Tab-separated table of C-alpha atoms (C1' of nucleotides) in Angstrom:
chain	number	residue	atom	x	y	z
A	86	MET	CA	-126.707	-4.330	98.182
A	87	VAL	CA	-127.702	-5.974	95.082
A	88	LEU	CA	-129.524	-9.107	94.656
A	89	HIS	CA	-129.598	-8.680	91.055
A	90	SER	CA	-126.093	-9.876	90.635
A	91	VAL	CA	-126.687	-12.970	92.595
A	92	CYS	CA	-126.614	-15.228	90.195
A	93	SER	CA	-127.578	-13.035	87.438
A	94	MET	CA	-127.531	-16.297	85.715
A	95	SER	CA	-129.055	-14.985	82.596
A	96	ILE	CA	-126.172	-15.021	80.103
A	97	PRO	CA	-125.686	-11.682	78.565
A	98	ALA	CA	-124.935	-11.668	74.980
A	99	SER	CA	-121.710	-9.873	75.411
A	100	VAL	CA	-119.548	-11.751	77.824
A	101	SER	CA	-115.946	-11.257	77.120
A	102	ALA	CA	-113.388	-13.926	77.091
A	103	GLU	CA	-111.631	-12.230	79.848
A	104	SER	CA	-114.680	-12.109	81.975
A	105	GLN	CA	-115.183	-15.754	81.314
A	106	LEU	CA	-111.740	-16.562	82.526
A	107	GLN	CA	-112.428	-14.636	85.637
A	108	ALA	CA	-115.617	-16.375	86.357
A	109	SER	CA	-116.205	-19.553	88.178
A	110	TRP	CA	-119.006	-21.775	88.234
A	111	GLY	CA	-119.678	-21.803	91.929
A	112	PRO	CA	-120.160	-19.517	94.737
A	113	HIS	CA	-117.151	-21.189	95.973
A	114	TYR	CA	-115.430	-18.794	93.625
A	115	ASN	CA	-117.007	-15.547	93.648
A	116	CYS	CA	-120.759	-15.461	93.604
A	117	PRO	CA	-121.265	-12.413	95.582
A	118	ASP	CA	-124.856	-12.625	95.684
A	119	VAL	CA	-124.884	-15.776	97.681
A	120	SER	CA	-123.952	-14.091	100.871
A	121	MET	CA	-126.456	-11.361	100.205
A	122	VAL	CA	-129.188	-13.780	99.921
A	123	THR	CA	-128.044	-15.266	103.138
A	124	THR	CA	-127.803	-12.054	104.886
A	125	GLY	CA	-131.285	-11.198	103.657
A	126	TYR	CA	-132.745	-14.340	104.667
A	127	SER	CA	-135.521	-14.026	107.112
A	128	GLY	CA	-137.737	-16.975	107.372
A	129	ARG	CA	-138.725	-17.222	103.918
A	130	LEU	CA	-135.633	-17.372	101.945
A	131	TRP	CA	-137.149	-18.077	98.592
A	132	SER	CA	-138.480	-14.958	97.196
A	133	GLN	CA	-140.157	-16.726	94.153
A	134	ASP	CA	-143.874	-17.040	94.544
A	135	LEU	CA	-143.941	-19.311	91.708
A	136	HIS	CA	-144.375	-22.973	92.364
A	137	PRO	CA	-141.179	-24.950	91.649
A	138	GLN	CA	-142.953	-26.554	88.832
A	139	TYR	CA	-142.897	-23.367	86.904
A	140	TRP	CA	-139.312	-22.309	87.561
A	141	SER	CA	-136.976	-21.499	84.779
A	142	LYS	CA	-133.427	-23.003	84.748
A	143	TYR	CA	-132.177	-19.810	86.181
A	144	GLN	CA	-134.647	-20.156	89.172
A	145	VAL	CA	-133.592	-23.658	89.595
A	146	TRP	CA	-130.089	-22.612	89.909
A	147	GLN	CA	-131.079	-19.810	92.270
A	148	TRP	CA	-132.822	-22.248	94.490
A	149	LEU	CA	-129.839	-24.579	94.410
A	150	GLN	CA	-127.459	-21.889	95.407
A	151	GLN	CA	-129.674	-20.679	98.151
A	152	THR	CA	-130.363	-24.086	99.415
A	153	MET	CA	-126.695	-24.773	99.573
A	154	ASP	CA	-126.123	-21.565	101.267
A	155	MET	CA	-128.783	-22.069	103.828
A	156	HIS	CA	-127.438	-25.353	104.784
A	157	GLN	CA	-123.928	-23.958	104.813
A	158	LEU	CA	-122.814	-26.407	102.366
A	159	ASP	CA	-120.042	-25.836	99.906
A	160	ALA	CA	-121.466	-25.359	96.580
A	161	THR	CA	-118.614	-27.175	95.002
A	162	SER	CA	-119.949	-30.298	96.547
A	163	ILE	CA	-122.580	-30.491	93.948
A	164	PRO	CA	-122.181	-30.475	90.221
A	165	PHE	CA	-124.270	-27.547	89.163
A	166	HIS	CA	-124.182	-28.620	85.551
A	167	ASN	CA	-126.132	-31.680	86.454
A	168	PHE	CA	-128.900	-29.276	87.258
A	169	ASP	CA	-129.353	-27.735	83.948
A	170	LEU	CA	-133.073	-28.346	84.320
A	171	ASP	CA	-136.288	-26.268	84.500
A	172	GLY	CA	-138.647	-26.613	87.348
A	173	ARG	CA	-140.832	-29.099	85.712
A	174	GLN	CA	-137.884	-31.436	85.257
A	175	LEU	CA	-136.657	-30.704	88.775
A	176	CYS	CA	-139.973	-31.634	90.235
A	177	SER	CA	-140.138	-34.873	88.404
A	178	MET	CA	-136.810	-35.952	89.971
A	179	THR	CA	-137.000	-38.744	92.510
A	180	TYR	CA	-134.965	-39.131	95.669
A	181	GLN	CA	-132.662	-41.400	93.901
A	182	ASP	CA	-132.192	-38.914	91.088
A	183	PHE	CA	-131.101	-36.212	93.571
A	184	SER	CA	-128.774	-38.646	95.224
A	185	HIS	CA	-127.328	-39.658	91.958
A	186	LEU	CA	-126.892	-36.080	90.740
A	187	ALA	CA	-125.891	-34.401	93.855
A	188	GLY	CA	-124.280	-37.178	95.936
A	189	SER	CA	-124.540	-36.704	99.703
A	190	VAL	CA	-126.255	-33.452	99.269
A	191	GLY	CA	-129.064	-35.018	97.245
A	192	PRO	CA	-131.228	-35.867	100.171
A	193	ILE	CA	-131.088	-32.298	101.371
A	194	LEU	CA	-132.071	-30.909	98.050
A	195	TYR	CA	-134.867	-33.387	97.695
A	196	GLN	CA	-136.268	-32.744	101.128
A	197	THR	CA	-136.054	-28.886	100.653
A	198	LEU	CA	-137.704	-29.062	97.338
A	199	ALA	CA	-140.366	-31.401	98.661
A	200	ASP	CA	-141.170	-28.882	101.452
A	201	LEU	CA	-141.181	-26.081	99.037
A	202	LYS	CA	-143.559	-27.962	96.701
A	203	TRP	CA	-146.040	-28.646	99.372
A	204	THR	CA	-145.733	-25.622	101.583
A	205	GLY	CA	-144.478	-22.993	99.292
A	206	GLN	CA	-141.603	-22.295	101.561
A	207	TYR	CA	-138.556	-23.536	103.463
A	208	GLY	CA	-140.038	-25.353	106.317
A	209	PRO	CA	-138.914	-28.160	108.611
A	210	SER	CA	-136.329	-29.292	106.234
A	211	VAL	CA	-133.960	-26.818	107.632
A	212	ASP	CA	-134.038	-28.637	110.941
A	213	THR	CA	-134.764	-32.037	109.514
A	214	PHE	CA	-131.589	-31.875	107.615
A	215	SER	CA	-129.014	-29.976	109.490
A	216	PRO	CA	-125.710	-29.869	107.819
A	217	GLY	CA	-124.517	-32.296	110.380
A	218	ASP	CA	-126.671	-34.953	108.918
A	219	VAL	CA	-124.456	-35.157	105.880
A	220	LYS	CA	-121.271	-33.558	107.100
A	221	THR	CA	-118.705	-34.371	109.593
A	222	GLU	CA	-116.424	-31.930	111.169
A	223	LEU	CA	-113.851	-32.584	108.601
A	224	ASP	CA	-116.449	-32.106	105.956
A	225	ASP	CA	-115.921	-28.423	106.387
A	226	LEU	CA	-113.531	-28.815	103.703
A	227	PRO	CA	-115.232	-28.811	100.226
A	228	CYS	CA	-115.894	-31.887	98.427
A	229	SER	CA	-114.769	-34.063	101.222
A	230	GLY	CA	-118.016	-35.853	101.264
A	231	LEU	CA	-117.554	-37.102	97.873
A	232	SER	CA	-115.305	-39.504	96.317
A	233	PHE	CA	-112.482	-38.443	94.188
A	234	LYS	CA	-114.372	-39.514	91.063
A	235	GLU	CA	-117.317	-37.655	91.977
A	236	GLU	CA	-115.623	-34.400	92.554
A	237	ALA	CA	-113.304	-34.820	89.607
A	238	SER	CA	-116.321	-35.384	87.402
A	239	PHE	CA	-117.647	-31.906	87.962
A	240	TYR	CA	-115.045	-29.544	89.305
A	241	VAL	CA	-113.687	-27.446	86.570
A	242	PRO	CA	-111.055	-24.829	87.343
A	243	PRO	CA	-112.727	-22.296	85.263
A	244	GLU	CA	-109.498	-20.558	84.435
A	245	LEU	CA	-108.295	-23.550	82.591
A	246	PHE	CA	-110.731	-23.636	79.854
A	247	GLU	CA	-113.316	-21.681	78.072
A	248	ILE	CA	-116.429	-23.709	78.203
A	249	LYS	CA	-119.053	-21.429	79.633
A	250	THR	CA	-121.398	-23.053	81.992
A	251	PRO	CA	-124.550	-21.236	82.894
A	252	PHE	CA	-123.302	-20.722	86.383
A	253	GLN	CA	-120.127	-19.144	85.225
A	254	SER	CA	-122.129	-16.476	83.548
A	255	SER	CA	-123.683	-15.441	86.824
A	256	THR	CA	-120.370	-14.867	88.528
A	257	MET	CA	-118.472	-13.270	85.724
A	258	MET	CA	-120.900	-10.420	85.612
A	259	THR	CA	-120.013	-9.397	89.089
A	260	SER	CA	-116.213	-9.702	88.798
A	261	PRO	CA	-114.753	-6.363	88.075
A	262	ASN	CA	-111.641	-6.329	86.180
A	263	PRO	CA	-109.028	-5.387	88.643
A	264	SER	CA	-106.577	-2.824	87.645
A	265	SER	CA	-105.207	-1.616	90.898
A	266	PRO	CA	-104.022	-3.179	94.157
A	267	ASP	CA	-106.697	-1.361	96.033
A	268	HIS	CA	-109.292	-2.592	93.779
A	269	LYS	CA	-108.166	-6.105	94.075
A	270	ARG	CA	-108.223	-6.037	97.786
A	271	SER	CA	-111.722	-4.603	98.057
A	272	HIS	CA	-113.283	-7.268	95.998
A	273	ASN	CA	-111.611	-10.487	96.127
A	274	ARG	CA	-112.845	-12.036	99.233
A	275	SER	CA	-116.241	-10.659	99.331
A	276	HIS	CA	-118.420	-13.743	99.788
A	277	GLN	CA	-117.559	-16.941	98.462
A	278	VAL	CA	-118.723	-19.434	100.939
A	279	LYS	CA	-119.898	-19.214	104.455
A	280	LYS	CA	-119.307	-20.210	107.968
A	281	HIS	CA	-117.282	-23.206	107.613
A	282	ASN	CA	-115.231	-21.898	104.782
A	283	PRO	CA	-115.770	-18.209	105.005
A	284	ARG	CA	-113.204	-17.220	102.436
A	285	GLY	CA	-114.140	-19.548	99.804
A	286	THR	CA	-111.600	-21.771	98.247
A	287	HIS	CA	-108.331	-22.012	100.015
A	288	LEU	CA	-105.204	-22.122	98.147
A	289	TRP	CA	-104.522	-25.818	98.849
A	290	GLU	CA	-108.025	-26.620	97.553
A	291	PHE	CA	-107.467	-24.656	94.462
A	292	ILE	CA	-104.262	-26.746	93.913
A	293	ARG	CA	-105.853	-29.884	94.727
A	294	ASP	CA	-108.670	-29.249	92.365
A	295	ILE	CA	-106.228	-28.523	89.464
A	296	LEU	CA	-104.723	-31.879	90.238
A	297	LEU	CA	-107.951	-33.630	90.188
A	298	ASN	CA	-108.768	-32.524	86.758
A	299	PRO	CA	-105.827	-33.632	84.690
A	300	GLU	CA	-107.822	-33.447	81.476
A	301	ARG	CA	-108.284	-29.736	82.124
A	302	ASN	CA	-104.884	-29.107	83.730
A	303	PRO	CA	-102.665	-28.099	80.849
A	304	GLY	CA	-99.464	-29.211	82.409
A	305	LEU	CA	-99.548	-26.922	85.323
A	306	ILE	CA	-99.148	-29.335	88.160
A	307	LYS	CA	-98.666	-33.159	88.144
A	308	TRP	CA	-98.865	-35.853	90.542
A	309	GLU	CA	-95.531	-37.420	91.394
A	310	ASP	CA	-97.088	-40.069	93.652
A	311	ARG	CA	-100.821	-40.214	93.412
A	312	THR	CA	-101.319	-42.448	96.444
A	313	GLU	CA	-98.997	-40.589	98.595
A	314	GLY	CA	-100.324	-37.118	97.591
A	315	VAL	CA	-97.008	-35.910	96.197
A	316	PHE	CA	-97.267	-33.373	93.421
A	317	ARG	CA	-95.042	-31.080	91.609
A	318	PHE	CA	-95.562	-27.709	89.994
A	319	LEU	CA	-94.511	-27.763	86.387
A	320	LYS	CA	-95.482	-24.156	85.575
A	321	SER	CA	-95.142	-22.467	88.877
A	322	GLU	CA	-95.786	-18.950	87.623
A	323	ALA	CA	-98.668	-19.987	85.571
A	324	VAL	CA	-100.374	-21.598	88.559
A	325	ALA	CA	-99.672	-18.426	90.539
A	326	GLN	CA	-101.262	-16.321	87.852
A	327	LEU	CA	-104.288	-18.484	87.932
A	328	TRP	CA	-104.557	-18.220	91.682
A	329	GLY	CA	-104.080	-14.490	91.399
A	330	LYS	CA	-106.773	-14.276	88.785
A	331	LYS	CA	-109.044	-16.259	90.948
A	332	LYS	CA	-108.452	-13.884	93.872
A	333	ASN	CA	-108.487	-10.783	91.610
A	334	ASN	CA	-104.879	-10.161	92.296
A	335	SER	CA	-102.904	-9.569	89.308
A	336	SER	CA	-99.633	-9.265	91.113
A	337	MET	CA	-99.574	-12.802	92.540
A	338	THR	CA	-96.337	-14.610	91.976
A	339	TYR	CA	-95.129	-18.127	92.682
A	340	GLU	CA	-92.909	-16.750	95.435
A	341	LYS	CA	-95.918	-15.398	97.309
A	342	LEU	CA	-97.986	-18.396	96.590
A	343	SER	CA	-95.296	-20.614	97.871
A	344	ARG	CA	-95.087	-18.655	101.061
A	345	ALA	CA	-98.722	-19.381	101.590
A	346	MET	CA	-98.026	-23.071	100.827
A	347	ARG	CA	-95.292	-23.137	103.472
A	348	TYR	CA	-97.713	-21.932	106.079
A	349	TYR	CA	-99.542	-25.145	105.429
A	350	TYR	CA	-96.827	-27.288	106.792
A	351	LYS	CA	-97.449	-26.217	110.268
A	352	ARG	CA	-101.171	-27.025	109.861
A	353	GLU	CA	-100.272	-30.381	108.322
A	354	ILE	CA	-102.225	-29.618	105.257
A	355	LEU	CA	-99.061	-30.023	103.500
A	356	GLU	CA	-95.861	-31.938	104.315
A	357	ARG	CA	-92.487	-30.944	103.392
A	358	VAL	CA	-90.643	-32.832	100.637
A	359	ASP	CA	-87.039	-32.091	101.156
A	360	GLY	CA	-84.582	-31.566	98.552
A	361	ARG	CA	-87.043	-31.416	95.591
A	362	ARG	CA	-87.979	-28.116	94.098
A	363	LEU	CA	-91.561	-27.302	93.337
A	364	VAL	CA	-92.591	-30.669	95.048
A	365	TYR	CA	-95.247	-30.681	97.778
A	366	LYS	CA	-97.111	-33.400	99.535
A	367	PHE	CA	-100.648	-33.320	101.008
A	368	GLY	CA	-100.678	-33.759	104.705
A	369	ARG	CA	-103.157	-35.400	107.081
A	370	ASN	CA	-105.396	-32.351	107.251
A	371	ALA	CA	-105.897	-32.113	103.490
A	372	ARG	CA	-109.043	-33.579	102.357
A	373	GLY	CA	-110.484	-34.672	99.062
A	374	TRP	CA	-107.444	-35.470	97.125
A	375	GLN	CA	-107.325	-39.139	97.708
A	376	GLU	CA	-108.828	-41.485	95.147
A	377	THR	CA	-110.641	-43.257	98.024
A	378	GLU	CA	-111.073	-41.086	100.917
A	379	LYS	CA	-110.258	-42.833	104.167
B	131	DA	C1'	-114.621	-3.717	118.994
B	132	DT	C1'	-111.841	-7.354	119.100
B	133	DC	C1'	-110.257	-11.775	117.859
B	134	DT	C1'	-109.110	-15.458	114.529
B	135	DT	C1'	-108.071	-17.281	110.170
B	136	DC	C1'	-106.026	-17.250	105.877
B	137	DT	C1'	-103.569	-15.266	103.086
B	138	DT	C1'	-100.499	-11.322	101.043
B	139	DT	C1'	-96.406	-8.812	100.909
B	140	DC	C1'	-91.780	-8.019	101.980
B	141	DC	C1'	-87.650	-9.484	103.540
B	142	DT	C1'	-83.050	-11.853	104.736
B	143	DG	C1'	-80.431	-15.746	104.306
B	144	DC	C1'	-79.703	-20.237	102.510
B	145	DT	C1'	-79.564	-23.920	98.774
B	146	DT	C1'	-79.719	-25.998	94.323
C	210	DA	C1'	-76.713	-15.979	88.595
C	211	DA	C1'	-81.239	-17.315	88.835
C	212	DA	C1'	-84.783	-19.738	90.880
C	213	DG	C1'	-86.527	-21.844	94.662
C	214	DC	C1'	-86.854	-22.678	99.746
C	215	DA	C1'	-87.359	-21.361	104.660
C	216	DG	C1'	-89.496	-18.826	107.734
C	217	DG	C1'	-90.167	-14.214	110.414
C	218	DA	C1'	-92.775	-10.056	110.535
C	219	DA	C1'	-96.419	-7.157	109.493
C	220	DA	C1'	-100.670	-6.202	107.619
C	221	DG	C1'	-105.163	-6.755	104.989
C	222	DA	C1'	-109.757	-8.757	104.545
C	223	DA	C1'	-113.566	-10.834	106.302
C	224	DG	C1'	-116.149	-13.843	109.308
C	225	DA	C1'	-117.365	-14.887	114.276
DNA sequence: ATCTTCTTTCCTGCTT
DNA sequence: AAAGCAGGAAAGAAGA
């Protein structure tokens, strides 16, 4: 039980390239501490006695993470990099600023911070802003509350590039380098997200997010028909490796990944595309891939 | 403790 | 022949 790792957002001087690759920027991916925080939450979630005004950037991020967690929101639905702010800057943000920077989650963050500023703890906002206020049932899927542009603007499959965001550093510290199958199993699903998406990013979301970031998708997957949601794997094994890396499973292959993909047919997250190798199509239950969500 | 969900792993057979 | 597809079966991991 370690709260230290939670978002040990301080960036250690020696973060290996490998660990960077394993990291991701959101709890969505493996920020183990998140659930710890949730678990340990007992009325007063925020342990800092400091007024928000005096928070460091690190503390701002901690607060962000915990707030998302508390509201059972997927942390991928906000661009953490937009919150590279210290407490003073955070406190000077208006309601509109929050909405602008965090989309549909903005009001929740604004309200939560407002409560915190005036009461020093999480108060009525928890009830005032239930997740249902900003989420629909279908919103259980990450990013679904945002438009394509919004999500594409901030989601960055961390494995695909080496830019280190502050949040990445927090997660990378806690990701052991897997070397054995046993190891991989014991660590990969620890806590990524919560109730509505308990195991963190699903495979189809991982695929979707690669597709939504063509500028950082080095020819792994491409759209065949953007409006119809048809896409094709260009480097099937590379995608599998990335998926494996994300799950701390070094033995992932496209064969196994594709089996998981085929299970999506039944759930209508994917539709079959007959006769075409490596081609899939998003189904009616896949969310967040459309340019303009219906 | 048990159930459920979402994979992961392995497999056989088929198709391209 | 190799790679990919289809889908059954079993099991693991973790949340409810």
